[in-house]
Amino acid sequence: MKRRAMMGAILAAAATWAAPVAAQNDRAPALSTLLRRLQGDPAYAGRIVGTHVVRAGSGTAFLYEVRILSPDDRIVIVHLDPDSGAVVGNPDAWLRRRASR
């Protein structure tokens, strides 16, 4: 019984956290589309080893974080704007530009 209550609480918390991501990305391209576009760019050659949704700053804006294993065995972390698919070099600067729109 305790395990069910704990799982219910975890699922409720996850749904609450995921709602802003879903609402923000109603019109945005799918992550799979953005990853294919990123892989087609020679500047980001390598194998994608992980993707995450990360909160940008302390607000409600989110970014996709993509980890790429480059041909020279380095991990390259790339942040993508979920609305446009653009590579964000500096998440803080991206937040300021987004707030000024």
PDB file of N, CA and C in Angstrom:
ATOM      1  N   MET A   1       0.825  -1.190   0.000  1.00  0.00           N
ATOM      2  CA  MET A   1       0.000   0.000   0.000  1.00  0.00           C
ATOM      3  C   MET A   1       0.871   1.256   0.000  1.00  0.00           C
ATOM      4  N   LYS A   2       1.923   1.243   0.829  1.00  0.00           N
ATOM      5  CA  LYS A   2       2.804   2.406   0.879  1.00  0.00           C
ATOM      6  C   LYS A   2       3.509   2.604  -0.459  1.00  0.00           C
ATOM      7  N   ARG A   3       3.861   1.497  -1.098  1.00  0.00           N
ATOM      8  CA  ARG A   3       4.549   1.581  -2.384  1.00  0.00           C
ATOM      9  C   ARG A   3       3.641   2.231  -3.434  1.00  0.00           C
ATOM     10  N   ARG A   4       2.353   1.875  -3.439  1.00  0.00           N
ATOM     11  CA  ARG A   4       1.408   2.479  -4.385  1.00  0.00           C
ATOM     12  C   ARG A   4       1.257   3.971  -4.136  1.00  0.00           C
ATOM     13  N   ALA A   5       1.175   4.354  -2.882  1.00  0.00           N
ATOM     14  CA  ALA A   5       1.049   5.775  -2.551  1.00  0.00           C
ATOM     15  C   ALA A   5       2.289   6.540  -2.996  1.00  0.00           C
ATOM     16  N   MET A   6       3.452   5.950  -2.782  1.00  0.00           N
ATOM     17  CA  MET A   6       4.699   6.600  -3.186  1.00  0.00           C
ATOM     18  C   MET A   6       4.766   6.734  -4.708  1.00  0.00           C
ATOM     19  N   MET A   7       4.407   5.673  -5.434  1.00  0.00           N
ATOM     20  CA  MET A   7       4.419   5.732  -6.895  1.00  0.00           C
ATOM     21  C   MET A   7       3.419   6.763  -7.405  1.00  0.00           C
ATOM     22  N   GLY A   8       2.262   6.841  -6.766  1.00  0.00           N
ATOM     23  CA  GLY A   8       1.270   7.842  -7.157  1.00  0.00           C
ATOM     24  C   GLY A   8       1.795   9.250  -6.967  1.00  0.00           C
ATOM     25  N   ALA A   9       2.485   9.484  -5.855  1.00  0.00           N
ATOM     26  CA  ALA A   9       3.056  10.807  -5.593  1.00  0.00           C
ATOM     27  C   ALA A   9       4.141  11.144  -6.608  1.00  0.00           C
ATOM     28  N   ILE A  10       4.970  10.171  -6.947  1.00  0.00           N
ATOM     29  CA  ILE A  10       6.032  10.401  -7.929  1.00  0.00           C
ATOM     30  C   ILE A  10       5.434  10.706  -9.297  1.00  0.00           C
ATOM     31  N   LEU A  11       4.427   9.945  -9.713  1.00  0.00           N
ATOM     32  CA  LEU A  11       3.804  10.183 -11.013  1.00  0.00           C
ATOM     33  C   LEU A  11       3.102  11.530 -11.063  1.00  0.00           C
ATOM     34  N   ALA A  12       2.459  11.918  -9.968  1.00  0.00           N
ATOM     35  CA  ALA A  12       1.800  13.229  -9.928  1.00  0.00           C
ATOM     36  C   ALA A  12       2.820  14.354 -10.039  1.00  0.00           C
ATOM     37  N   ALA A  13       3.943  14.206  -9.352  1.00  0.00           N
ATOM     38  CA  ALA A  13       4.992  15.230  -9.426  1.00  0.00           C
ATOM     39  C   ALA A  13       5.578  15.298 -10.829  1.00  0.00           C
ATOM     40  N   ALA A  14       5.776  14.157 -11.455  1.00  0.00           N
ATOM     41  CA  ALA A  14       6.332  14.140 -12.813  1.00  0.00           C
ATOM     42  C   ALA A  14       5.370  14.784 -13.805  1.00  0.00           C
ATOM     43  N   ALA A  15       4.084  14.526 -13.657  1.00  0.00           N
ATOM     44  CA  ALA A  15       3.097  15.129 -14.555  1.00  0.00           C
ATOM     45  C   ALA A  15       3.055  16.641 -14.384  1.00  0.00           C
ATOM     46  N   THR A  16       3.182  17.104 -13.159  1.00  0.00           N
ATOM     47  CA  THR A  16       3.196  18.541 -12.893  1.00  0.00           C
ATOM     48  C   THR A  16       4.414  19.185 -13.524  1.00  0.00           C
ATOM     49  N   TRP A  17       5.565  18.536 -13.444  1.00  0.00           N
ATOM     50  CA  TRP A  17       6.795  19.088 -14.007  1.00  0.00           C
ATOM     51  C   TRP A  17       6.766  19.049 -15.526  1.00  0.00           C
ATOM     52  N   ALA A  18       6.182  18.013 -16.110  1.00  0.00           N
ATOM     53  CA  ALA A  18       6.188  17.853 -17.564  1.00  0.00           C
ATOM     54  C   ALA A  18       5.161  18.737 -18.264  1.00  0.00           C
ATOM     55  N   ALA A  19       4.134  19.198 -17.570  1.00  0.00           N
ATOM     56  CA  ALA A  19       3.090  20.009 -18.196  1.00  0.00           C
ATOM     57  C   ALA A  19       3.627  21.267 -18.862  1.00  0.00           C
ATOM     58  N   PRO A  20       4.520  22.050 -18.229  1.00  0.00           N
ATOM     59  CA  PRO A  20       5.029  23.242 -18.915  1.00  0.00           C
ATOM     60  C   PRO A  20       5.795  22.910 -20.188  1.00  0.00           C
ATOM     61  N   VAL A  21       6.503  21.791 -20.197  1.00  0.00           N
ATOM     62  CA  VAL A  21       7.252  21.402 -21.395  1.00  0.00           C
ATOM     63  C   VAL A  21       6.280  21.120 -22.527  1.00  0.00           C
ATOM     64  N   ALA A  22       5.221  20.382 -22.249  1.00  0.00           N
ATOM     65  CA  ALA A  22       4.242  20.063 -23.281  1.00  0.00           C
ATOM     66  C   ALA A  22       3.531  21.319 -23.764  1.00  0.00           C
ATOM     67  N   ALA A  23       3.165  22.209 -22.856  1.00  0.00           N
ATOM     68  CA  ALA A  23       2.474  23.437 -23.237  1.00  0.00           C
ATOM     69  C   ALA A  23       3.376  24.348 -24.055  1.00  0.00           C
ATOM     70  N   GLN A  24       4.638  24.415 -23.707  1.00  0.00           N
ATOM     71  CA  GLN A  24       5.576  25.290 -24.403  1.00  0.00           C
ATOM     72  C   GLN A  24       5.823  24.795 -25.821  1.00  0.00           C
ATOM     73  N   ASN A  25       5.739  23.511 -26.046  1.00  0.00           N
ATOM     74  CA  ASN A  25       6.157  22.933 -27.320  1.00  0.00           C
ATOM     75  C   ASN A  25       5.005  22.479 -28.201  1.00  0.00           C
ATOM     76  N   ASP A  26       3.799  23.034 -28.030  1.00  0.00           N
ATOM     77  CA  ASP A  26       2.673  22.620 -28.861  1.00  0.00           C
ATOM     78  C   ASP A  26       2.937  22.838 -30.343  1.00  0.00           C
ATOM     79  N   ARG A  27       3.615  23.917 -30.698  1.00  0.00           N
ATOM     80  CA  ARG A  27       3.854  24.237 -32.098  1.00  0.00           C
ATOM     81  C   ARG A  27       5.302  23.982 -32.507  1.00  0.00           C
ATOM     82  N   ALA A  28       6.103  23.492 -31.619  1.00  0.00           N
ATOM     83  CA  ALA A  28       7.534  23.316 -31.860  1.00  0.00           C
ATOM     84  C   ALA A  28       7.793  22.035 -32.647  1.00  0.00           C
ATOM     85  N   PRO A  29       8.912  22.009 -33.373  1.00  0.00           N
ATOM     86  CA  PRO A  29       9.274  20.772 -34.073  1.00  0.00           C
ATOM     87  C   PRO A  29       9.582  19.653 -33.076  1.00  0.00           C
ATOM     88  N   ALA A  30       9.378  18.433 -33.505  1.00  0.00           N
ATOM     89  CA  ALA A  30       9.640  17.282 -32.639  1.00  0.00           C
ATOM     90  C   ALA A  30      11.137  17.154 -32.374  1.00  0.00           C
ATOM     91  N   LEU A  31      11.470  16.605 -31.219  1.00  0.00           N
ATOM     92  CA  LEU A  31      12.874  16.422 -30.855  1.00  0.00           C
ATOM     93  C   LEU A  31      13.595  15.568 -31.895  1.00  0.00           C
ATOM     94  N   SER A  32      12.934  14.545 -32.407  1.00  0.00           N
ATOM     95  CA  SER A  32      13.582  13.688 -33.413  1.00  0.00           C
ATOM     96  C   SER A  32      13.956  14.489 -34.663  1.00  0.00           C
ATOM     97  N   THR A  33      13.117  15.435 -35.054  1.00  0.00           N
ATOM     98  CA  THR A  33      13.420  16.296 -36.201  1.00  0.00           C
ATOM     99  C   THR A  33      14.630  17.168 -35.914  1.00  0.00           C
ATOM    100  N   LEU A  34      14.680  17.728 -34.712  1.00  0.00           N
ATOM    101  CA  LEU A  34      15.809  18.579 -34.333  1.00  0.00           C
ATOM    102  C   LEU A  34      17.110  17.783 -34.280  1.00  0.00           C
ATOM    103  N   LEU A  35      17.040  16.540 -33.802  1.00  0.00           N
ATOM    104  CA  LEU A  35      18.245  15.713 -33.725  1.00  0.00           C
ATOM    105  C   LEU A  35      18.760  15.349 -35.114  1.00  0.00           C
ATOM    106  N   ARG A  36      17.846  15.047 -36.047  1.00  0.00           N
ATOM    107  CA  ARG A  36      18.269  14.755 -37.424  1.00  0.00           C
ATOM    108  C   ARG A  36      18.942  15.978 -38.044  1.00  0.00           C
ATOM    109  N   ARG A  37      18.373  17.156 -37.798  1.00  0.00           N
ATOM    110  CA  ARG A  37      18.957  18.394 -38.316  1.00  0.00           C
ATOM    111  C   ARG A  37      20.338  18.623 -37.710  1.00  0.00           C
ATOM    112  N   LEU A  38      20.472  18.360 -36.411  1.00  0.00           N
ATOM    113  CA  LEU A  38      21.754  18.548 -35.731  1.00  0.00           C
ATOM    114  C   LEU A  38      22.805  17.576 -36.274  1.00  0.00           C
ATOM    115  N   GLN A  39      22.407  16.329 -36.502  1.00  0.00           N
ATOM    116  CA  GLN A  39      23.344  15.332 -37.022  1.00  0.00           C
ATOM    117  C   GLN A  39      23.788  15.650 -38.444  1.00  0.00           C
ATOM    118  N   GLY A  40      22.975  16.376 -39.192  1.00  0.00           N
ATOM    119  CA  GLY A  40      23.343  16.762 -40.543  1.00  0.00           C
ATOM    120  C   GLY A  40      24.333  17.914 -40.596  1.00  0.00           C
ATOM    121  N   ASP A  41      24.580  18.553 -39.465  1.00  0.00           N
ATOM    122  CA  ASP A  41      25.507  19.684 -39.396  1.00  0.00           C
ATOM    123  C   ASP A  41      26.905  19.155 -39.094  1.00  0.00           C
ATOM    124  N   PRO A  42      27.889  19.392 -39.985  1.00  0.00           N
ATOM    125  CA  PRO A  42      29.244  18.868 -39.758  1.00  0.00           C
ATOM    126  C   PRO A  42      29.904  19.399 -38.483  1.00  0.00           C
ATOM    127  N   ALA A  43      29.448  20.530 -37.982  1.00  0.00           N
ATOM    128  CA  ALA A  43      30.025  21.078 -36.748  1.00  0.00           C
ATOM    129  C   ALA A  43      29.705  20.198 -35.545  1.00  0.00           C
ATOM    130  N   TYR A  44      28.667  19.374 -35.661  1.00  0.00           N
ATOM    131  CA  TYR A  44      28.253  18.516 -34.546  1.00  0.00           C
ATOM    132  C   TYR A  44      28.352  17.048 -34.941  1.00  0.00           C
ATOM    133  N   ALA A  45      29.424  16.686 -35.623  1.00  0.00           N
ATOM    134  CA  ALA A  45      29.635  15.300 -36.043  1.00  0.00           C
ATOM    135  C   ALA A  45      29.853  14.430 -34.815  1.00  0.00           C
ATOM    136  N   GLY A  46      29.351  13.231 -34.873  1.00  0.00           N
ATOM    137  CA  GLY A  46      29.527  12.289 -33.775  1.00  0.00           C
ATOM    138  C   GLY A  46      28.244  11.543 -33.486  1.00  0.00           C
ATOM    139  N   ARG A  47      28.254  10.823 -32.394  1.00  0.00           N
ATOM    140  CA  ARG A  47      27.116   9.995 -31.998  1.00  0.00           C
ATOM    141  C   ARG A  47      26.401  10.648 -30.828  1.00  0.00           C
ATOM    142  N   ILE A  48      25.090  10.787 -30.937  1.00  0.00           N
ATOM    143  CA  ILE A  48      24.301  11.345 -29.841  1.00  0.00           C
ATOM    144  C   ILE A  48      24.199  10.283 -28.756  1.00  0.00           C
ATOM    145  N   VAL A  49      24.653  10.634 -27.560  1.00  0.00           N
ATOM    146  CA  VAL A  49      24.667   9.669 -26.463  1.00  0.00           C
ATOM    147  C   VAL A  49      23.644   9.998 -25.386  1.00  0.00           C
ATOM    148  N   GLY A  50      22.990  11.157 -25.482  1.00  0.00           N
ATOM    149  CA  GLY A  50      21.978  11.485 -24.488  1.00  0.00           C
ATOM    150  C   GLY A  50      21.258  12.772 -24.819  1.00  0.00           C
ATOM    151  N   THR A  51      19.995  12.828 -24.405  1.00  0.00           N
ATOM    152  CA  THR A  51      19.209  14.053 -24.532  1.00  0.00           C
ATOM    153  C   THR A  51      18.464  14.273 -23.227  1.00  0.00           C
ATOM    154  N   HIS A  52      18.313  15.530 -22.870  1.00  0.00           N
ATOM    155  CA  HIS A  52      17.602  15.890 -21.644  1.00  0.00           C
ATOM    156  C   HIS A  52      16.821  17.168 -21.886  1.00  0.00           C
ATOM    157  N   VAL A  53      15.785  17.371 -21.119  1.00  0.00           N
ATOM    158  CA  VAL A  53      15.094  18.655 -21.078  1.00  0.00           C
ATOM    159  C   VAL A  53      15.592  19.349 -19.824  1.00  0.00           C
ATOM    160  N   VAL A  54      16.121  20.561 -19.980  1.00  0.00           N
ATOM    161  CA  VAL A  54      16.667  21.293 -18.838  1.00  0.00           C
ATOM    162  C   VAL A  54      15.967  22.636 -18.717  1.00  0.00           C
ATOM    163  N   ARG A  55      15.810  23.075 -17.494  1.00  0.00           N
ATOM    164  CA  ARG A  55      15.213  24.382 -17.225  1.00  0.00           C
ATOM    165  C   ARG A  55      16.277  25.444 -17.452  1.00  0.00           C
ATOM    166  N   ALA A  56      15.926  26.471 -18.196  1.00  0.00           N
ATOM    167  CA  ALA A  56      16.850  27.570 -18.472  1.00  0.00           C
ATOM    168  C   ALA A  56      16.606  28.667 -17.440  1.00  0.00           C
ATOM    169  N   GLY A  57      17.566  28.877 -16.575  1.00  0.00           N
ATOM    170  CA  GLY A  57      17.409  29.893 -15.528  1.00  0.00           C
ATOM    171  C   GLY A  57      16.423  29.435 -14.476  1.00  0.00           C
ATOM    172  N   SER A  58      15.744  30.391 -13.864  1.00  0.00           N
ATOM    173  CA  SER A  58      14.803  30.048 -12.793  1.00  0.00           C
ATOM    174  C   SER A  58      13.359  30.190 -13.240  1.00  0.00           C
ATOM    175  N   GLY A  59      13.126  30.495 -14.508  1.00  0.00           N
ATOM    176  CA  GLY A  59      11.771  30.695 -15.011  1.00  0.00           C
ATOM    177  C   GLY A  59      11.142  29.411 -15.507  1.00  0.00           C
ATOM    178  N   THR A  60      10.233  29.571 -16.458  1.00  0.00           N
ATOM    179  CA  THR A  60       9.519  28.411 -16.996  1.00  0.00           C
ATOM    180  C   THR A  60      10.018  28.017 -18.379  1.00  0.00           C
ATOM    181  N   ALA A  61      11.108  28.610 -18.837  1.00  0.00           N
ATOM    182  CA  ALA A  61      11.652  28.276 -20.154  1.00  0.00           C
ATOM    183  C   ALA A  61      12.490  26.998 -20.064  1.00  0.00           C
ATOM    184  N   PHE A  62      12.411  26.203 -21.111  1.00  0.00           N
ATOM    185  CA  PHE A  62      13.138  24.943 -21.157  1.00  0.00           C
ATOM    186  C   PHE A  62      13.984  24.874 -22.415  1.00  0.00           C
ATOM    187  N   LEU A  63      15.054  24.116 -22.345  1.00  0.00           N
ATOM    188  CA  LEU A  63      15.930  23.851 -23.484  1.00  0.00           C
ATOM    189  C   LEU A  63      16.141  22.352 -23.593  1.00  0.00           C
ATOM    190  N   TYR A  64      16.448  21.893 -24.802  1.00  0.00           N
ATOM    191  CA  TYR A  64      16.908  20.526 -24.976  1.00  0.00           C
ATOM    192  C   TYR A  64      18.421  20.530 -24.822  1.00  0.00           C
ATOM    193  N   GLU A  65      18.926  19.622 -24.002  1.00  0.00           N
ATOM    194  CA  GLU A  65      20.370  19.444 -23.874  1.00  0.00           C
ATOM    195  C   GLU A  65      20.719  18.144 -24.582  1.00  0.00           C
ATOM    196  N   VAL A  66      21.631  18.231 -25.542  1.00  0.00           N
ATOM    197  CA  VAL A  66      22.039  17.067 -26.329  1.00  0.00           C
ATOM    198  C   VAL A  66      23.515  16.821 -26.070  1.00  0.00           C
ATOM    199  N   ARG A  67      23.859  15.590 -25.742  1.00  0.00           N
ATOM    200  CA  ARG A  67      25.260  15.213 -25.525  1.00  0.00           C
ATOM    201  C   ARG A  67      25.717  14.376 -26.709  1.00  0.00           C
ATOM    202  N   ILE A  68      26.817  14.827 -27.314  1.00  0.00           N
ATOM    203  CA  ILE A  68      27.339  14.183 -28.518  1.00  0.00           C
ATOM    204  C   ILE A  68      28.753  13.693 -28.239  1.00  0.00           C
ATOM    205  N   LEU A  69      29.023  12.435 -28.586  1.00  0.00           N
ATOM    206  CA  LEU A  69      30.377  11.888 -28.509  1.00  0.00           C
ATOM    207  C   LEU A  69      31.045  12.180 -29.845  1.00  0.00           C
ATOM    208  N   SER A  70      32.009  13.101 -29.835  1.00  0.00           N
ATOM    209  CA  SER A  70      32.662  13.529 -31.076  1.00  0.00           C
ATOM    210  C   SER A  70      33.642  12.456 -31.553  1.00  0.00           C
ATOM    211  N   PRO A  71      34.067  12.523 -32.822  1.00  0.00           N
ATOM    212  CA  PRO A  71      35.013  11.534 -33.352  1.00  0.00           C
ATOM    213  C   PRO A  71      36.334  11.480 -32.582  1.00  0.00           C
ATOM    214  N   ASP A  72      36.710  12.571 -31.902  1.00  0.00           N
ATOM    215  CA  ASP A  72      37.953  12.556 -31.115  1.00  0.00           C
ATOM    216  C   ASP A  72      37.688  12.218 -29.642  1.00  0.00           C
ATOM    217  N   ASP A  73      36.570  11.545 -29.379  1.00  0.00           N
ATOM    218  CA  ASP A  73      36.213  11.016 -28.051  1.00  0.00           C
ATOM    219  C   ASP A  73      35.990  12.089 -26.986  1.00  0.00           C
ATOM    220  N   ARG A  74      35.491  13.244 -27.381  1.00  0.00           N
ATOM    221  CA  ARG A  74      35.097  14.269 -26.416  1.00  0.00           C
ATOM    222  C   ARG A  74      33.576  14.321 -26.370  1.00  0.00           C
ATOM    223  N   ILE A  75      33.035  14.657 -25.205  1.00  0.00           N
ATOM    224  CA  ILE A  75      31.598  14.879 -25.088  1.00  0.00           C
ATOM    225  C   ILE A  75      31.335  16.357 -25.351  1.00  0.00           C
ATOM    226  N   VAL A  76      30.481  16.621 -26.320  1.00  0.00           N
ATOM    227  CA  VAL A  76      30.087  17.984 -26.656  1.00  0.00           C
ATOM    228  C   VAL A  76      28.646  18.162 -26.197  1.00  0.00           C
ATOM    229  N   ILE A  77      28.386  19.202 -25.412  1.00  0.00           N
ATOM    230  CA  ILE A  77      27.035  19.478 -24.934  1.00  0.00           C
ATOM    231  C   ILE A  77      26.478  20.641 -25.745  1.00  0.00           C
ATOM    232  N   VAL A  78      25.320  20.399 -26.356  1.00  0.00           N
ATOM    233  CA  VAL A  78      24.668  21.396 -27.195  1.00  0.00           C
ATOM    234  C   VAL A  78      23.285  21.660 -26.616  1.00  0.00           C
ATOM    235  N   HIS A  79      22.913  22.931 -26.506  1.00  0.00           N
ATOM    236  CA  HIS A  79      21.571  23.301 -26.061  1.00  0.00           C
ATOM    237  C   HIS A  79      20.769  23.767 -27.268  1.00  0.00           C
ATOM    238  N   LEU A  80      19.534  23.255 -27.396  1.00  0.00           N
ATOM    239  CA  LEU A  80      18.660  23.611 -28.508  1.00  0.00           C
ATOM    240  C   LEU A  80      17.427  24.331 -27.995  1.00  0.00           C
ATOM    241  N   ASP A  81      17.041  25.389 -28.692  1.00  0.00           N
ATOM    242  CA  ASP A  81      15.789  26.083 -28.410  1.00  0.00           C
ATOM    243  C   ASP A  81      14.660  25.190 -28.918  1.00  0.00           C
ATOM    244  N   PRO A  82      13.744  24.752 -28.057  1.00  0.00           N
ATOM    245  CA  PRO A  82      12.697  23.834 -28.503  1.00  0.00           C
ATOM    246  C   PRO A  82      11.709  24.472 -29.478  1.00  0.00           C
ATOM    247  N   ASP A  83      11.573  25.797 -29.459  1.00  0.00           N
ATOM    248  CA  ASP A  83      10.629  26.454 -30.362  1.00  0.00           C
ATOM    249  C   ASP A  83      11.156  26.539 -31.785  1.00  0.00           C
ATOM    250  N   SER A  84      12.423  26.902 -31.935  1.00  0.00           N
ATOM    251  CA  SER A  84      12.976  27.117 -33.271  1.00  0.00           C
ATOM    252  C   SER A  84      13.938  26.020 -33.707  1.00  0.00           C
ATOM    253  N   GLY A  85      14.493  25.284 -32.758  1.00  0.00           N
ATOM    254  CA  GLY A  85      15.493  24.274 -33.079  1.00  0.00           C
ATOM    255  C   GLY A  85      16.886  24.845 -33.203  1.00  0.00           C
ATOM    256  N   ALA A  86      17.039  26.137 -32.945  1.00  0.00           N
ATOM    257  CA  ALA A  86      18.344  26.786 -33.067  1.00  0.00           C
ATOM    258  C   ALA A  86      19.266  26.350 -31.939  1.00  0.00           C
ATOM    259  N   VAL A  87      20.550  26.273 -32.249  1.00  0.00           N
ATOM    260  CA  VAL A  87      21.554  25.974 -31.230  1.00  0.00           C
ATOM    261  C   VAL A  87      21.725  27.215 -30.369  1.00  0.00           C
ATOM    262  N   VAL A  88      21.656  27.024 -29.061  1.00  0.00           N
ATOM    263  CA  VAL A  88      21.805  28.119 -28.103  1.00  0.00           C
ATOM    264  C   VAL A  88      23.205  28.020 -27.522  1.00  0.00           C
ATOM    265  N   GLY A  89      24.038  29.002 -27.806  1.00  0.00           N
ATOM    266  CA  GLY A  89      25.411  28.961 -27.310  1.00  0.00           C
ATOM    267  C   GLY A  89      25.498  29.251 -25.832  1.00  0.00           C
ATOM    268  N   ASN A  90      24.680  30.175 -25.364  1.00  0.00           N
ATOM    269  CA  ASN A  90      24.721  30.599 -23.973  1.00  0.00           C
ATOM    270  C   ASN A  90      23.282  30.672 -23.467  1.00  0.00           C
ATOM    271  N   PRO A  91      22.849  29.743 -22.623  1.00  0.00           N
ATOM    272  CA  PRO A  91      21.462  29.744 -22.166  1.00  0.00           C
ATOM    273  C   PRO A  91      21.031  31.046 -21.495  1.00  0.00           C
ATOM    274  N   ASP A  92      21.931  31.730 -20.777  1.00  0.00           N
ATOM    275  CA  ASP A  92      21.552  32.984 -20.119  1.00  0.00           C
ATOM    276  C   ASP A  92      21.251  34.074 -21.145  1.00  0.00           C
ATOM    277  N   ALA A  93      22.080  34.183 -22.173  1.00  0.00           N
ATOM    278  CA  ALA A  93      21.836  35.173 -23.228  1.00  0.00           C
ATOM    279  C   ALA A  93      20.548  34.842 -23.975  1.00  0.00           C
ATOM    280  N   TRP A  94      20.294  33.561 -24.189  1.00  0.00           N
ATOM    281  CA  TRP A  94      19.064  33.135 -24.854  1.00  0.00           C
ATOM    282  C   TRP A  94      17.853  33.567 -24.042  1.00  0.00           C
ATOM    283  N   LEU A  95      17.922  33.410 -22.719  1.00  0.00           N
ATOM    284  CA  LEU A  95      16.815  33.822 -21.859  1.00  0.00           C
ATOM    285  C   LEU A  95      16.560  35.318 -21.971  1.00  0.00           C
ATOM    286  N   ARG A  96      17.621  36.119 -21.986  1.00  0.00           N
ATOM    287  CA  ARG A  96      17.452  37.573 -22.104  1.00  0.00           C
ATOM    288  C   ARG A  96      16.810  37.942 -23.442  1.00  0.00           C
ATOM    289  N   ARG A  97      17.249  37.314 -24.532  1.00  0.00           N
ATOM    290  CA  ARG A  97      16.647  37.592 -25.843  1.00  0.00           C
ATOM    291  C   ARG A  97      15.190  37.177 -25.861  1.00  0.00           C
ATOM    292  N   ARG A  98      14.900  36.055 -25.276  1.00  0.00           N
ATOM    293  CA  ARG A  98      13.528  35.550 -25.259  1.00  0.00           C
ATOM    294  C   ARG A  98      12.625  36.472 -24.450  1.00  0.00           C
ATOM    295  N   ALA A  99      13.122  36.984 -23.326  1.00  0.00           N
ATOM    296  CA  ALA A  99      12.325  37.870 -22.472  1.00  0.00           C
ATOM    297  C   ALA A  99      12.051  39.206 -23.154  1.00  0.00           C
ATOM    298  N   SER A 100      12.949  39.647 -24.024  1.00  0.00           N
ATOM    299  CA  SER A 100      12.770  40.946 -24.671  1.00  0.00           C
ATOM    300  C   SER A 100      11.796  40.888 -25.849  1.00  0.00           C
ATOM    301  N   ARG A 101      11.374  39.693 -26.266  1.00  0.00           N
ATOM    302  CA  ARG A 101      10.428  39.573 -27.391  1.00  0.00           C
ATOM    303  C   ARG A 101       9.049  39.970 -26.978  1.00  0.00           C
TER     304      ARG A 101
END
